Amino acid sequence: MDTEHRPVLLEETINYLNCQKGGIYLDGTLGRGGHTEAILRKIDDRGTVIGIDRDMAAIKAVKKRLGGYKSLKLVHGNFIEIPVILAGLKIDRVDGMVFDLGVSSPQFDNPERGFSYRYDAPLDMRMNREQSLTAREIVNQYSREELTRIIKEYGEEKWASRIAQFIVDFRQKQPIETTFDLVEVIKAAIPAGARRMGGHPARRTFQALRIATNDELNQLEELITKAVPLLKPGGRICIISFHSLEDRIVKSSFRELAKDCVCPPDFPVCVCDHRALIKIITRRPVQPTKEEIETNPRARSAKLRVAEKF
């Protein structure tokens, strides 16, 4: 669990966060603490950094590495529980928040977690190992129609229907227990010509199953709705996404929260009395430099969006 993890867009995120001495900041996706450590170095002991992760292994690893910082508070939980977490710490609002939506390298590279199609392991994919739902349950129990929807919607996989049918056919003979079992089913489902293009043939399906197992997209929408009101005026929220579905949700959520009026377009005058909660700082997402991608290939799809509370 000591596998190195390099935080993506670290310098850019910390610059946009605009950390102040004595401020209160929240890292809602602690991982191995890269963003948290950078924030800690910007503030003094009068400030506070709250690190949240639903993976207890992450909490333990960061506690071991950064536990000497008096201003650090670590919480095992889900980022959608932020209102409850802050209330428990007797904190009303914070000066800034960071959310890195990627799977950390130690999670991804640990074969027993079942996130990767490159290692043979039980089909797990849970970020919080205390939850009951696993990728194995989804693959072996969900209907063909639901599997098709998940793989098509979350994986943007062209062959979703065919992969779902092959999964259903295979599991009628025996359960799909491991990542390699599933990889072989996917390879059989995708025509040979298509398998030679676009990277590993299982990549999109594994992404889709990870998202479904952890309910990532639904939780992202809920997160933004809950997090923004917990910022102080001038406080910033920084969100790093890694695929188009996530980025689309962040972009549209920020746009809605930045609107001064939500009346129907055909209304001659505003009657809603709605006021924008945020202003968007990054009109276009910030992306990694070529140099960062060369040193950390997993950064290539990352996009950072930032908004500021009114």
Short mmCIF file of N, CA, C and O in Angstrom, two decimals, residues 120-210:
data_model
loop_
_atom_site.label_atom_id
_atom_site.label_comp_id
_atom_site.label_asym_id
_atom_site.label_seq_id
_atom_site.Cartn_x
_atom_site.Cartn_y
_atom_site.Cartn_z
N ASP A 120 -4.93 -10.48 -12.50
CA ASP A 120 -5.97 -11.46 -12.19
C ASP A 120 -6.31 -11.36 -10.71
O ASP A 120 -5.45 -11.52 -9.85
N ALA A 121 -7.57 -11.04 -10.43
CA ALA A 121 -7.99 -10.80 -9.04
C ALA A 121 -9.50 -11.00 -8.94
O ALA A 121 -10.20 -11.02 -9.96
N PRO A 122 -10.02 -11.16 -7.72
CA PRO A 122 -11.48 -11.21 -7.56
C PRO A 122 -12.11 -9.94 -8.10
O PRO A 122 -11.55 -8.84 -7.95
N LEU A 123 -13.28 -10.05 -8.70
CA LEU A 123 -14.00 -8.88 -9.23
C LEU A 123 -14.59 -8.09 -8.06
O LEU A 123 -15.65 -8.42 -7.56
N ASP A 124 -13.89 -7.06 -7.63
CA ASP A 124 -14.32 -6.31 -6.46
C ASP A 124 -14.67 -4.87 -6.85
O ASP A 124 -15.82 -4.50 -6.99
N MET A 125 -13.65 -4.02 -7.02
CA MET A 125 -13.79 -2.63 -7.46
C MET A 125 -14.43 -1.70 -6.44
O MET A 125 -14.80 -0.57 -6.78
N ARG A 126 -14.57 -2.09 -5.20
CA ARG A 126 -15.13 -1.20 -4.18
C ARG A 126 -14.07 -0.23 -3.68
O ARG A 126 -12.99 -0.64 -3.29
N MET A 127 -14.39 1.07 -3.69
CA MET A 127 -13.50 2.03 -3.06
C MET A 127 -13.62 1.96 -1.54
O MET A 127 -12.64 2.11 -0.81
N ASN A 128 -14.82 1.73 -1.07
CA ASN A 128 -15.06 1.50 0.36
C ASN A 128 -15.30 0.01 0.54
O ASN A 128 -16.34 -0.51 0.17
N ARG A 129 -14.36 -0.67 1.11
CA ARG A 129 -14.45 -2.12 1.21
C ARG A 129 -15.47 -2.58 2.25
O ARG A 129 -15.69 -3.77 2.43
N GLU A 130 -16.09 -1.61 2.92
CA GLU A 130 -17.14 -1.97 3.88
C GLU A 130 -18.51 -2.03 3.22
O GLU A 130 -19.48 -2.52 3.82
N GLN A 131 -18.63 -1.52 1.99
CA GLN A 131 -19.93 -1.60 1.30
C GLN A 131 -20.14 -3.02 0.78
O GLN A 131 -19.19 -3.77 0.56
N SER A 132 -21.38 -3.39 0.57
CA SER A 132 -21.68 -4.76 0.17
C SER A 132 -21.60 -4.99 -1.33
O SER A 132 -21.16 -6.05 -1.78
N LEU A 133 -22.02 -4.03 -2.13
CA LEU A 133 -22.07 -4.22 -3.58
C LEU A 133 -20.67 -4.26 -4.18
O LEU A 133 -19.85 -3.37 -3.95
N THR A 134 -20.41 -5.31 -4.98
CA THR A 134 -19.14 -5.45 -5.70
C THR A 134 -19.43 -5.58 -7.19
O THR A 134 -20.56 -5.81 -7.62
N ALA A 135 -18.36 -5.44 -7.99
CA ALA A 135 -18.50 -5.64 -9.43
C ALA A 135 -18.92 -7.07 -9.75
O ALA A 135 -19.64 -7.31 -10.73
N ARG A 136 -18.50 -8.01 -8.92
CA ARG A 136 -18.89 -9.41 -9.14
C ARG A 136 -20.41 -9.56 -9.08
O ARG A 136 -21.01 -10.27 -9.90
N GLU A 137 -21.03 -8.91 -8.11
CA GLU A 137 -22.48 -9.00 -7.98
C GLU A 137 -23.17 -8.39 -9.20
O GLU A 137 -24.14 -8.94 -9.72
N ILE A 138 -22.67 -7.26 -9.67
CA ILE A 138 -23.26 -6.61 -10.83
C ILE A 138 -23.17 -7.52 -12.05
O ILE A 138 -24.16 -7.74 -12.76
N VAL A 139 -21.99 -8.08 -12.29
CA VAL A 139 -21.77 -8.91 -13.47
C VAL A 139 -22.60 -10.19 -13.44
O VAL A 139 -23.12 -10.63 -14.46
N ASN A 140 -22.76 -10.77 -12.28
CA ASN A 140 -23.43 -12.07 -12.19
C ASN A 140 -24.92 -12.00 -11.89
O ASN A 140 -25.62 -13.00 -12.07
N GLN A 141 -25.43 -10.83 -11.46
CA GLN A 141 -26.83 -10.77 -11.07
C GLN A 141 -27.68 -9.77 -11.84
O GLN A 141 -28.90 -9.93 -11.93
N TYR A 142 -27.06 -8.74 -12.42
CA TYR A 142 -27.85 -7.74 -13.13
C TYR A 142 -28.36 -8.29 -14.45
O TYR A 142 -27.72 -9.15 -15.07
N SER A 143 -29.50 -7.80 -14.90
CA SER A 143 -30.09 -8.26 -16.15
C SER A 143 -29.26 -7.82 -17.35
O SER A 143 -28.43 -6.91 -17.25
N ARG A 144 -29.50 -8.45 -18.49
CA ARG A 144 -28.79 -8.07 -19.72
C ARG A 144 -29.07 -6.61 -20.05
O ARG A 144 -28.16 -5.88 -20.46
N GLU A 145 -30.31 -6.18 -19.88
CA GLU A 145 -30.67 -4.80 -20.19
C GLU A 145 -29.93 -3.81 -19.30
O GLU A 145 -29.44 -2.77 -19.78
N GLU A 146 -29.84 -4.12 -18.00
CA GLU A 146 -29.16 -3.21 -17.08
C GLU A 146 -27.65 -3.20 -17.33
O GLU A 146 -27.01 -2.16 -17.27
N LEU A 147 -27.08 -4.36 -17.64
CA LEU A 147 -25.66 -4.42 -17.97
C LEU A 147 -25.37 -3.61 -19.24
O LEU A 147 -24.37 -2.89 -19.30
N THR A 148 -26.25 -3.74 -20.22
CA THR A 148 -26.07 -2.96 -21.45
C THR A 148 -26.08 -1.47 -21.15
O THR A 148 -25.24 -0.70 -21.63
N ARG A 149 -27.04 -1.04 -20.32
CA ARG A 149 -27.13 0.38 -19.98
C ARG A 149 -25.87 0.87 -19.27
O ARG A 149 -25.33 1.93 -19.61
N ILE A 150 -25.40 0.12 -18.30
CA ILE A 150 -24.22 0.51 -17.54
C ILE A 150 -23.00 0.61 -18.45
O ILE A 150 -22.26 1.60 -18.42
N ILE A 151 -22.77 -0.41 -19.27
CA ILE A 151 -21.57 -0.44 -20.11
C ILE A 151 -21.64 0.64 -21.19
O ILE A 151 -20.64 1.28 -21.51
N LYS A 152 -22.83 0.88 -21.73
CA LYS A 152 -22.98 1.89 -22.77
C LYS A 152 -22.90 3.30 -22.20
O LYS A 152 -22.21 4.17 -22.73
N GLU A 153 -23.62 3.53 -21.09
CA GLU A 153 -23.70 4.88 -20.53
C GLU A 153 -22.44 5.28 -19.80
O GLU A 153 -21.93 6.38 -19.98
N TYR A 154 -21.92 4.41 -18.95
CA TYR A 154 -20.76 4.74 -18.13
C TYR A 154 -19.43 4.47 -18.83
O TYR A 154 -18.42 5.09 -18.50
N GLY A 155 -19.43 3.50 -19.75
CA GLY A 155 -18.19 3.18 -20.45
C GLY A 155 -18.12 3.74 -21.85
O GLY A 155 -17.07 3.68 -22.48
N GLU A 156 -19.25 4.26 -22.34
CA GLU A 156 -19.34 4.75 -23.71
C GLU A 156 -18.77 3.72 -24.69
O GLU A 156 -18.01 4.02 -25.60
N GLU A 157 -19.18 2.46 -24.44
CA GLU A 157 -18.69 1.32 -25.19
C GLU A 157 -19.62 0.98 -26.36
O GLU A 157 -20.81 0.75 -26.17
N LYS A 158 -19.07 0.97 -27.56
CA LYS A 158 -19.83 0.70 -28.78
C LYS A 158 -20.46 -0.69 -28.76
O LYS A 158 -21.55 -0.91 -29.28
N TRP A 159 -19.75 -1.65 -28.15
CA TRP A 159 -20.19 -3.05 -28.17
C TRP A 159 -20.91 -3.44 -26.88
O TRP A 159 -20.94 -4.61 -26.52
N ALA A 160 -21.53 -2.49 -26.21
CA ALA A 160 -22.14 -2.74 -24.90
C ALA A 160 -23.17 -3.87 -24.94
O ALA A 160 -23.16 -4.77 -24.09
N SER A 161 -24.07 -3.84 -25.89
CA SER A 161 -25.12 -4.85 -25.95
C SER A 161 -24.55 -6.25 -26.16
O SER A 161 -24.98 -7.21 -25.52
N ARG A 162 -23.57 -6.35 -27.03
CA ARG A 162 -22.94 -7.64 -27.30
C ARG A 162 -22.17 -8.15 -26.09
O ARG A 162 -22.24 -9.34 -25.75
N ILE A 163 -21.44 -7.25 -25.41
CA ILE A 163 -20.70 -7.65 -24.21
C ILE A 163 -21.66 -8.14 -23.14
O ILE A 163 -21.42 -9.17 -22.49
N ALA A 164 -22.76 -7.40 -22.94
CA ALA A 164 -23.76 -7.81 -21.94
C ALA A 164 -24.33 -9.19 -22.26
O ALA A 164 -24.50 -10.02 -21.35
N GLN A 165 -24.62 -9.45 -23.52
CA GLN A 165 -25.17 -10.76 -23.90
C GLN A 165 -24.16 -11.87 -23.65
O GLN A 165 -24.51 -12.94 -23.15
N PHE A 166 -22.89 -11.62 -23.96
CA PHE A 166 -21.86 -12.64 -23.72
C PHE A 166 -21.68 -12.89 -22.23
O PHE A 166 -21.43 -14.03 -21.81
N ILE A 167 -21.80 -11.83 -21.42
CA ILE A 167 -21.71 -12.01 -19.96
C ILE A 167 -22.84 -12.92 -19.47
O ILE A 167 -22.62 -13.86 -18.69
N VAL A 168 -24.06 -12.63 -19.92
CA VAL A 168 -25.22 -13.42 -19.50
C VAL A 168 -25.07 -14.87 -19.95
O VAL A 168 -25.35 -15.80 -19.19
N ASP A 169 -24.62 -15.08 -21.17
CA ASP A 169 -24.45 -16.45 -21.68
C ASP A 169 -23.39 -17.21 -20.87
O ASP A 169 -23.58 -18.38 -20.53
N PHE A 170 -22.30 -16.53 -20.55
CA PHE A 170 -21.21 -17.19 -19.83
C PHE A 170 -21.63 -17.57 -18.42
O PHE A 170 -21.35 -18.68 -17.95
N ARG A 171 -22.31 -16.65 -17.73
CA ARG A 171 -22.65 -16.89 -16.33
C ARG A 171 -23.72 -17.97 -16.17
O ARG A 171 -23.92 -18.47 -15.05
N GLN A 172 -24.41 -18.33 -17.24
CA GLN A 172 -25.36 -19.44 -17.17
C GLN A 172 -24.64 -20.77 -17.00
O GLN A 172 -25.21 -21.74 -16.49
N LYS A 173 -23.37 -20.79 -17.40
CA LYS A 173 -22.56 -22.01 -17.26
C LYS A 173 -21.79 -22.00 -15.94
O LYS A 173 -21.69 -23.01 -15.25
N GLN A 174 -21.23 -20.84 -15.60
CA GLN A 174 -20.48 -20.70 -14.35
C GLN A 174 -20.36 -19.23 -14.01
O GLN A 174 -20.42 -18.37 -14.90
N PRO A 175 -20.22 -18.89 -12.72
CA PRO A 175 -20.10 -17.48 -12.34
C PRO A 175 -18.82 -16.86 -12.88
O PRO A 175 -17.81 -17.55 -13.08
N ILE A 176 -18.87 -15.56 -13.13
CA ILE A 176 -17.67 -14.80 -13.51
C ILE A 176 -17.06 -14.29 -12.21
O ILE A 176 -17.60 -13.39 -11.56
N GLU A 177 -15.94 -14.88 -11.82
CA GLU A 177 -15.39 -14.64 -10.49
C GLU A 177 -14.25 -13.62 -10.48
O GLU A 177 -14.08 -12.90 -9.50
N THR A 178 -13.45 -13.59 -11.53
CA THR A 178 -12.22 -12.79 -11.50
C THR A 178 -12.16 -11.79 -12.65
O THR A 178 -12.93 -11.86 -13.62
N THR A 179 -11.21 -10.88 -12.53
CA THR A 179 -11.01 -9.88 -13.58
C THR A 179 -10.64 -10.56 -14.90
O THR A 179 -11.13 -10.15 -15.96
N PHE A 180 -9.79 -11.56 -14.85
CA PHE A 180 -9.39 -12.24 -16.09
C PHE A 180 -10.54 -13.03 -16.70
O PHE A 180 -10.64 -13.14 -17.92
N ASP A 181 -11.43 -13.59 -15.87
CA ASP A 181 -12.64 -14.24 -16.40
C ASP A 181 -13.42 -13.23 -17.24
O ASP A 181 -13.85 -13.53 -18.36
N LEU A 182 -13.60 -12.03 -16.69
CA LEU A 182 -14.37 -11.01 -17.38
C LEU A 182 -13.65 -10.53 -18.63
O LEU A 182 -14.28 -10.30 -19.67
N VAL A 183 -12.33 -10.36 -18.55
CA VAL A 183 -11.57 -9.92 -19.72
C VAL A 183 -11.76 -10.90 -20.88
O VAL A 183 -11.96 -10.48 -22.04
N GLU A 184 -11.73 -12.18 -20.59
CA GLU A 184 -11.90 -13.18 -21.66
C GLU A 184 -13.29 -13.11 -22.27
O GLU A 184 -13.46 -13.26 -23.49
N VAL A 185 -14.30 -12.87 -21.46
CA VAL A 185 -15.66 -12.72 -21.98
C VAL A 185 -15.75 -11.49 -22.89
O VAL A 185 -16.35 -11.54 -23.98
N ILE A 186 -15.14 -10.40 -22.46
CA ILE A 186 -15.18 -9.16 -23.25
C ILE A 186 -14.44 -9.36 -24.58
O ILE A 186 -14.92 -8.94 -25.64
N LYS A 187 -13.28 -10.00 -24.53
CA LYS A 187 -12.52 -10.25 -25.75
C LYS A 187 -13.32 -11.11 -26.73
O LYS A 187 -13.29 -10.88 -27.95
N ALA A 188 -14.02 -12.08 -26.21
CA ALA A 188 -14.84 -12.94 -27.07
C ALA A 188 -16.00 -12.16 -27.70
O ALA A 188 -16.41 -12.45 -28.83
N ALA A 189 -16.50 -11.17 -26.97
CA ALA A 189 -17.67 -10.42 -27.44
C ALA A 189 -17.31 -9.40 -28.52
O ALA A 189 -18.11 -9.14 -29.42
N ILE A 190 -16.13 -8.81 -28.42
CA ILE A 190 -15.74 -7.76 -29.37
C ILE A 190 -15.08 -8.39 -30.59
O ILE A 190 -14.12 -9.17 -30.45
N PRO A 191 -15.53 -8.09 -31.79
CA PRO A 191 -14.92 -8.65 -33.01
C PRO A 191 -13.42 -8.38 -33.07
O PRO A 191 -12.94 -7.35 -32.59
N ALA A 192 -12.70 -9.30 -33.67
CA ALA A 192 -11.24 -9.23 -33.70
C ALA A 192 -10.73 -7.92 -34.26
O ALA A 192 -9.78 -7.32 -33.73
N GLY A 193 -11.34 -7.42 -35.32
CA GLY A 193 -10.89 -6.16 -35.92
C GLY A 193 -11.02 -5.00 -34.98
O GLY A 193 -10.14 -4.14 -34.90
N ALA A 194 -12.10 -4.95 -34.21
CA ALA A 194 -12.33 -3.86 -33.26
C ALA A 194 -11.39 -3.96 -32.07
O ALA A 194 -11.03 -2.94 -31.47
N ARG A 195 -10.98 -5.17 -31.71
CA ARG A 195 -10.08 -5.35 -30.57
C ARG A 195 -8.70 -4.75 -30.82
O ARG A 195 -7.96 -4.46 -29.89
N ARG A 196 -8.36 -4.58 -32.09
CA ARG A 196 -7.02 -4.07 -32.43
C ARG A 196 -6.94 -2.56 -32.37
O ARG A 196 -5.89 -1.97 -32.60
N MET A 197 -8.05 -1.89 -32.07
CA MET A 197 -8.07 -0.44 -32.05
C MET A 197 -8.52 0.09 -30.69
O MET A 197 -9.30 -0.56 -30.00
N GLY A 198 -8.01 1.25 -30.30
CA GLY A 198 -8.52 1.95 -29.13
C GLY A 198 -8.08 1.42 -27.79
O GLY A 198 -8.80 1.55 -26.81
N GLY A 199 -6.89 0.83 -27.72
CA GLY A 199 -6.39 0.37 -26.43
C GLY A 199 -6.96 -0.98 -26.02
O GLY A 199 -7.53 -1.71 -26.83
N HIS A 200 -6.84 -1.32 -24.74
CA HIS A 200 -7.27 -2.62 -24.25
C HIS A 200 -8.78 -2.77 -24.41
O HIS A 200 -9.54 -1.87 -24.06
N PRO A 201 -9.24 -3.90 -24.94
CA PRO A 201 -10.68 -4.06 -25.20
C PRO A 201 -11.55 -4.03 -23.95
O PRO A 201 -12.75 -3.75 -24.05
N ALA A 202 -10.98 -4.29 -22.78
CA ALA A 202 -11.78 -4.31 -21.55
C ALA A 202 -11.81 -2.96 -20.84
O ALA A 202 -12.55 -2.81 -19.86
N ARG A 203 -11.07 -1.99 -21.34
CA ARG A 203 -10.90 -0.73 -20.61
C ARG A 203 -12.23 -0.03 -20.33
O ARG A 203 -12.51 0.37 -19.20
N ARG A 204 -13.06 0.11 -21.33
CA ARG A 204 -14.32 0.84 -21.16
C ARG A 204 -15.30 0.09 -20.26
O ARG A 204 -16.00 0.70 -19.44
N THR A 205 -15.36 -1.22 -20.39
CA THR A 205 -16.27 -2.00 -19.55
C THR A 205 -15.84 -1.96 -18.09
O THR A 205 -16.68 -1.83 -17.19
N PHE A 206 -14.54 -2.05 -17.84
CA PHE A 206 -14.05 -1.98 -16.46
C PHE A 206 -14.34 -0.60 -15.87
O PHE A 206 -14.71 -0.48 -14.70
N GLN A 207 -14.16 0.45 -16.66
CA GLN A 207 -14.50 1.79 -16.19
C GLN A 207 -15.97 1.87 -15.80
O GLN A 207 -16.33 2.40 -14.75
N ALA A 208 -16.82 1.32 -16.67
CA ALA A 208 -18.26 1.37 -16.41
C ALA A 208 -18.63 0.63 -15.14
O ALA A 208 -19.44 1.12 -14.34
N LEU A 209 -18.05 -0.54 -14.93
CA LEU A 209 -18.36 -1.33 -13.74
C LEU A 209 -17.85 -0.65 -12.47
O LEU A 209 -18.51 -0.70 -11.43
N ARG A 210 -16.69 0.00 -12.56
CA ARG A 210 -16.18 0.74 -11.39
C ARG A 210 -17.12 1.88 -11.03
O ARG A 210 -17.43 2.10 -9.85
#
